[in-house]
């Protein structure tokens, strides 16, 4: 952890030194507000749970998280700080963990900013679930696994655009692997165990189960 | 109640890609100690493939184990 903390501080401060982090937070808040209250008809449903709020998170992360993470290693290479980082007496695991923690920190700030939205409104007496801070952190495993994909793919290429596109494609494949369209393709020729294995690797399946909990 | 299978899936996936990330960074910078480019690539691919196999096996095992326990109760 001693190795991770300085890298986290440096990268986290770099995000907020430019408008990049603020732009992403504002986009995230506007998009989640629109998805939850307008497209998801949160108030019209009359149900005091956050299932509508969480339902759109994986799809929003599919584009927002690659956009943040595509520059992680690629930027280090472009600016020439990669050599500086890797010649210091640290393990590569510490670098990776520091980069991830920084990105999760930005992500968590965006998620926490939703709290005032949920404290007032038509449902003036929120249930215990609304006040539960765990609600906000249940999405973190989802953001965490997304950022690992992006971090890994960012390390494979110098080009940020390629990193972004490949990240989106990989995560999209993981997301829809549990969809009937994909499973029907496998059912024709694959054994049932393989079909079940493919279905169990879907992000949506696991994310829905965790958000329901 | 959070299902243990979901936690295993997410954390094993995180471990898989973090491992792949470390291997790729080592490969690009030549920190692995092996100087032959072909050998470095081979070992990197083998390491990532091994991590992927462990990830798949762990999830299938967890799925089978906890689903059986749940059905029996």
Coordinates of C-alpha atoms in Angstrom, one line a residue:
Chain A
X1 CA 0.0 0.0 0.0
X2 CA 3.0 2.3 0.5
X3 CA 3.6 2.1 -3.2
X4 CA 0.1 2.7 -4.2
X5 CA -0.7 5.8 -2.1
X6 CA 1.9 8.2 -3.8
X7 CA 0.8 7.2 -7.3
X8 CA -2.9 7.5 -6.3
X9 CA -2.3 11.1 -5.0
X10 CA -0.3 12.1 -8.0
X11 CA -2.8 10.8 -10.5
X12 CA -5.9 11.9 -8.6
X13 CA -4.5 15.5 -8.3
X14 CA -3.7 15.4 -12.0
X15 CA -7.3 14.7 -12.8
X16 CA -8.6 17.6 -10.9
X17 CA -5.9 19.9 -12.1
X18 CA -7.7 20.0 -15.4
X19 CA -11.4 20.2 -16.2
X20 CA -11.4 16.6 -17.2
X21 CA -12.7 15.1 -13.9
X22 CA -15.3 17.9 -13.5
X23 CA -16.6 17.4 -17.1
X24 CA -17.0 13.7 -16.5
X25 CA -18.7 14.1 -13.2
X26 CA -21.2 16.6 -14.7
X27 CA -21.9 14.3 -17.7
X28 CA -22.4 11.4 -15.3
X29 CA -24.8 13.3 -13.1
X30 CA -26.8 14.6 -16.0
X31 CA -27.0 11.3 -17.8
X32 CA -28.0 9.4 -14.7
X33 CA -30.6 12.0 -13.8
X34 CA -32.0 11.7 -17.3
X35 CA -32.0 7.9 -17.3
X36 CA -33.5 7.6 -13.9
X37 CA -36.1 10.3 -13.8
X38 CA -37.1 10.7 -17.5
X39 CA -36.4 7.5 -19.3
X40 CA -36.8 5.2 -16.3
X41 CA -40.0 7.1 -15.0
X42 CA -38.7 6.9 -11.5
X43 CA -41.5 9.0 -9.8
X44 CA -44.3 7.6 -12.0
X45 CA -43.4 4.0 -11.0
X46 CA -44.3 4.8 -7.3
X47 CA -41.9 2.3 -6.0
X48 CA -39.3 3.3 -3.4
X49 CA -36.3 1.4 -4.6
X50 CA -33.3 2.2 -6.7
X51 CA -33.6 -0.6 -9.3
X52 CA -34.4 2.0 -12.0
X53 CA -31.3 4.0 -10.9
X54 CA -29.0 1.0 -11.1
X55 CA -30.4 -0.5 -14.2
X56 CA -28.7 2.0 -16.5
X57 CA -25.4 2.1 -14.7
X58 CA -23.7 -0.7 -16.7
X59 CA -24.7 0.8 -20.0
X60 CA -23.5 4.3 -19.0
X61 CA -20.2 2.8 -17.7
X62 CA -19.7 1.1 -21.0
X63 CA -18.9 4.5 -22.5
X64 CA -17.8 6.7 -19.6
X65 CA -15.3 4.5 -18.0
X66 CA -13.3 3.8 -21.2
X67 CA -13.3 7.5 -21.9
X68 CA -11.6 8.1 -18.5
X69 CA -9.4 5.1 -18.5
X70 CA -8.1 5.1 -22.1
X71 CA -5.3 7.4 -21.2
X72 CA -4.0 5.6 -18.2
X73 CA -0.9 3.9 -19.6
X74 CA -1.1 5.4 -23.0
X75 CA -0.7 8.9 -21.6
X76 CA 2.3 7.8 -19.5
X77 CA 4.0 6.5 -22.7
X78 CA 3.1 9.6 -24.8
X79 CA 4.5 12.1 -22.2
X80 CA 7.5 10.0 -21.5
X81 CA 6.8 9.5 -17.8
X82 CA 6.5 5.7 -18.3
X83 CA 10.2 5.3 -18.1
X84 CA 10.4 7.4 -14.9
X85 CA 7.6 5.4 -13.3
X86 CA 9.1 2.0 -14.2
X87 CA 12.6 2.8 -13.2
X88 CA 11.6 3.7 -9.6
X89 CA 11.9 1.0 -7.0
X90 CA 8.3 -0.2 -7.2
X91 CA 6.5 -3.2 -8.5
X92 CA 4.3 -3.0 -11.5
X93 CA 1.4 -4.2 -9.4
X94 CA 1.6 -1.1 -7.3
X95 CA 1.5 1.1 -10.4
X96 CA -1.6 -0.7 -11.7
X97 CA -3.3 -0.6 -8.3
X98 CA -2.5 3.2 -8.0
X99 CA -4.0 3.9 -11.4
X100 CA -7.1 1.9 -10.6
X101 CA -7.6 3.5 -7.2
X102 CA -7.3 7.0 -8.8
X103 CA -9.9 6.2 -11.4
X104 CA -12.2 4.7 -8.8
X105 CA -11.8 7.8 -6.7
X106 CA -13.1 10.0 -9.5
X107 CA -15.9 7.5 -10.1
X108 CA -16.9 7.5 -6.4
X109 CA -17.1 11.3 -6.4
X110 CA -19.5 11.2 -9.2
X111 CA -21.6 8.6 -7.5
X112 CA -21.7 10.4 -4.2
X113 CA -22.9 13.6 -5.8
X114 CA -26.2 11.8 -6.5
X115 CA -27.0 11.8 -2.8
X116 CA -28.7 15.2 -2.6
X117 CA -31.0 14.2 -5.5
X118 CA -32.3 11.2 -3.6
X119 CA -32.9 13.0 -0.3
X120 CA -35.8 15.1 -1.4
X121 CA -38.5 15.0 -4.0
X122 CA -41.9 13.4 -4.4
X123 CA -41.0 10.6 -2.1
X124 CA -40.3 12.7 0.9
X125 CA -39.9 9.9 3.4
X126 CA -37.2 7.7 2.0
X127 CA -37.0 4.1 3.2
X128 CA -34.0 2.7 5.0
X129 CA -32.6 1.6 1.6
X130 CA -32.3 5.2 0.5
X131 CA -30.2 6.2 3.4
X132 CA -28.1 3.2 3.2
X133 CA -24.6 4.3 2.1
X134 CA -24.0 0.8 0.9
X135 CA -26.3 1.6 -2.0
X136 CA -23.7 3.9 -3.5
X137 CA -20.9 1.4 -3.1
X138 CA -22.7 -1.5 -4.6
X139 CA -21.9 -0.1 -8.0
X140 CA -18.2 -0.1 -7.2
X141 CA -17.5 -3.7 -8.1
X142 CA -19.0 -2.9 -11.5
X143 CA -16.8 0.2 -11.9
X144 CA -13.9 -1.7 -10.6
X145 CA -14.0 -4.5 -13.1
X146 CA -14.6 -2.0 -15.9
X147 CA -11.5 0.0 -15.0
X148 CA -9.4 -3.2 -14.9
X149 CA -10.3 -3.9 -18.5
X150 CA -9.5 -0.4 -19.6
X151 CA -6.2 -0.4 -17.7
X152 CA -5.1 -3.6 -19.3
X153 CA -6.1 -2.5 -22.8
X154 CA -4.6 0.9 -22.3
X155 CA -1.3 -0.8 -21.5
X156 CA -1.3 -2.7 -24.8
X157 CA -1.4 0.3 -27.1
X158 CA 0.0 3.8 -27.4
X159 CA -3.1 5.1 -29.2
X160 CA -5.9 6.3 -26.9
X161 CA -8.6 6.0 -29.5
X162 CA -7.7 2.4 -30.2
X163 CA -7.7 1.7 -26.4
X164 CA -11.1 3.3 -26.1
X165 CA -12.7 1.3 -29.0
X166 CA -11.2 -2.0 -28.0
X167 CA -12.3 -1.4 -24.4
X168 CA -15.8 -0.7 -25.4
X169 CA -16.0 -3.8 -27.6
X170 CA -14.5 -6.1 -24.9
X171 CA -16.9 -4.9 -22.3
X172 CA -19.8 -5.0 -24.6
X173 CA -19.1 -8.6 -25.4
X174 CA -18.9 -9.4 -21.6
X175 CA -22.1 -7.5 -21.0
X176 CA -24.2 -9.2 -23.7
X177 CA -22.8 -12.7 -23.2
X178 CA -25.9 -13.5 -21.1
X179 CA -28.4 -12.2 -23.7
X180 CA -30.7 -14.6 -25.5
X181 CA -29.2 -13.7 -28.8
X182 CA -25.7 -15.0 -27.8
X183 CA -27.0 -18.0 -25.8
X184 CA -29.2 -19.1 -28.8
X185 CA -26.1 -19.2 -30.9
X186 CA -24.4 -21.6 -28.5
X187 CA -27.4 -23.7 -27.8
X188 CA -27.4 -25.1 -31.3
X189 CA -24.1 -27.0 -31.0
X190 CA -22.6 -26.5 -27.5
X191 CA -23.2 -28.7 -24.5
X192 CA -25.4 -27.3 -21.7
X193 CA -22.5 -26.8 -19.4
X194 CA -20.8 -24.5 -21.9
X195 CA -24.0 -22.5 -22.4
X196 CA -24.3 -22.0 -18.7
X197 CA -20.7 -21.0 -18.4
X198 CA -21.1 -18.4 -21.1
X199 CA -24.3 -17.1 -19.5
X200 CA -22.6 -16.9 -16.1
X201 CA -19.9 -14.5 -17.5
X202 CA -22.3 -11.8 -18.3
X203 CA -21.8 -8.5 -16.4
X204 CA -25.5 -7.8 -16.4
X205 CA -26.4 -11.1 -14.7
X206 CA -24.1 -10.5 -11.8
X207 CA -24.7 -6.8 -11.6
X208 CA -28.5 -7.3 -11.5
X209 CA -28.1 -9.8 -8.7
X210 CA -25.9 -7.5 -6.6
X211 CA -28.0 -4.4 -7.2
X212 CA -31.1 -6.4 -6.2
X213 CA -29.4 -7.4 -2.9
Chain B
X1 CA -28.0 -10.7 0.8
X2 CA -25.2 -10.6 -1.7
X3 CA -24.6 -13.8 -3.6
X4 CA -21.1 -15.1 -3.1
X5 CA -20.9 -16.2 -6.8
X6 CA -21.3 -12.6 -7.9
X7 CA -18.5 -11.5 -5.6
X8 CA -16.2 -14.3 -6.8
X9 CA -17.0 -13.3 -10.4
X10 CA -16.2 -9.7 -10.0
X11 CA -13.1 -10.1 -7.9
X12 CA -11.7 -12.9 -10.1
X13 CA -12.3 -10.8 -13.1
X14 CA -10.5 -7.9 -11.5
X15 CA -7.6 -10.2 -10.6
X16 CA -7.5 -11.6 -14.1
X17 CA -7.2 -8.2 -15.8
X18 CA -4.8 -6.8 -13.2
X19 CA -2.6 -9.8 -13.8
X20 CA -2.8 -9.3 -17.6
X21 CA -2.0 -5.6 -17.0
X22 CA 1.1 -6.4 -15.0
X23 CA 2.3 -9.0 -17.6
X24 CA 1.8 -6.6 -20.5
X25 CA 3.6 -3.8 -18.7
X26 CA 6.5 -6.2 -17.9
X27 CA 6.5 -7.3 -21.5
X28 CA 6.6 -3.8 -22.9
X29 CA 9.4 -2.7 -20.6
X30 CA 11.4 -5.9 -20.5
X31 CA 11.3 -6.2 -16.7
X32 CA 10.7 -9.9 -16.8
X33 CA 14.4 -10.7 -17.1
X34 CA 14.1 -12.7 -20.3
X35 CA 15.8 -10.9 -23.1
X36 CA 14.6 -12.8 -26.2
X37 CA 11.6 -11.0 -27.6
X38 CA 9.9 -14.2 -28.8
X39 CA 10.4 -15.9 -25.4
X40 CA 9.0 -12.8 -23.6
X41 CA 5.9 -12.8 -25.8
X42 CA 5.4 -16.5 -25.3
X43 CA 5.7 -16.4 -21.6
X44 CA 3.4 -13.4 -21.4
X45 CA 0.8 -15.1 -23.5
X46 CA 1.1 -18.2 -21.5
X47 CA 0.7 -16.3 -18.2
X48 CA -2.4 -14.5 -19.5
X49 CA -3.9 -17.7 -20.8
X50 CA -3.2 -19.5 -17.5
X51 CA -4.9 -16.6 -15.6
X52 CA -7.9 -16.8 -17.9
X53 CA -8.1 -20.6 -17.4
X54 CA -8.0 -20.1 -13.6
X55 CA -10.7 -17.4 -13.9
X56 CA -13.0 -19.7 -15.9
X57 CA -12.4 -22.7 -13.7
X58 CA -12.9 -20.8 -10.5
X59 CA -16.2 -19.4 -11.7
X60 CA -17.5 -22.7 -13.0
X61 CA -16.5 -24.4 -9.7
X62 CA -18.1 -21.6 -7.6
X63 CA -21.2 -21.7 -9.7
X64 CA -21.5 -25.5 -9.3
X65 CA -20.7 -25.5 -5.6
X66 CA -23.0 -22.8 -4.4
X67 CA -25.8 -23.6 -6.8
X68 CA -25.8 -27.2 -5.4
X69 CA -25.8 -26.0 -1.8
X70 CA -28.6 -23.6 -2.5
X71 CA -30.7 -26.3 -4.2
X72 CA -30.1 -28.8 -1.4
X73 CA -31.2 -26.4 1.2

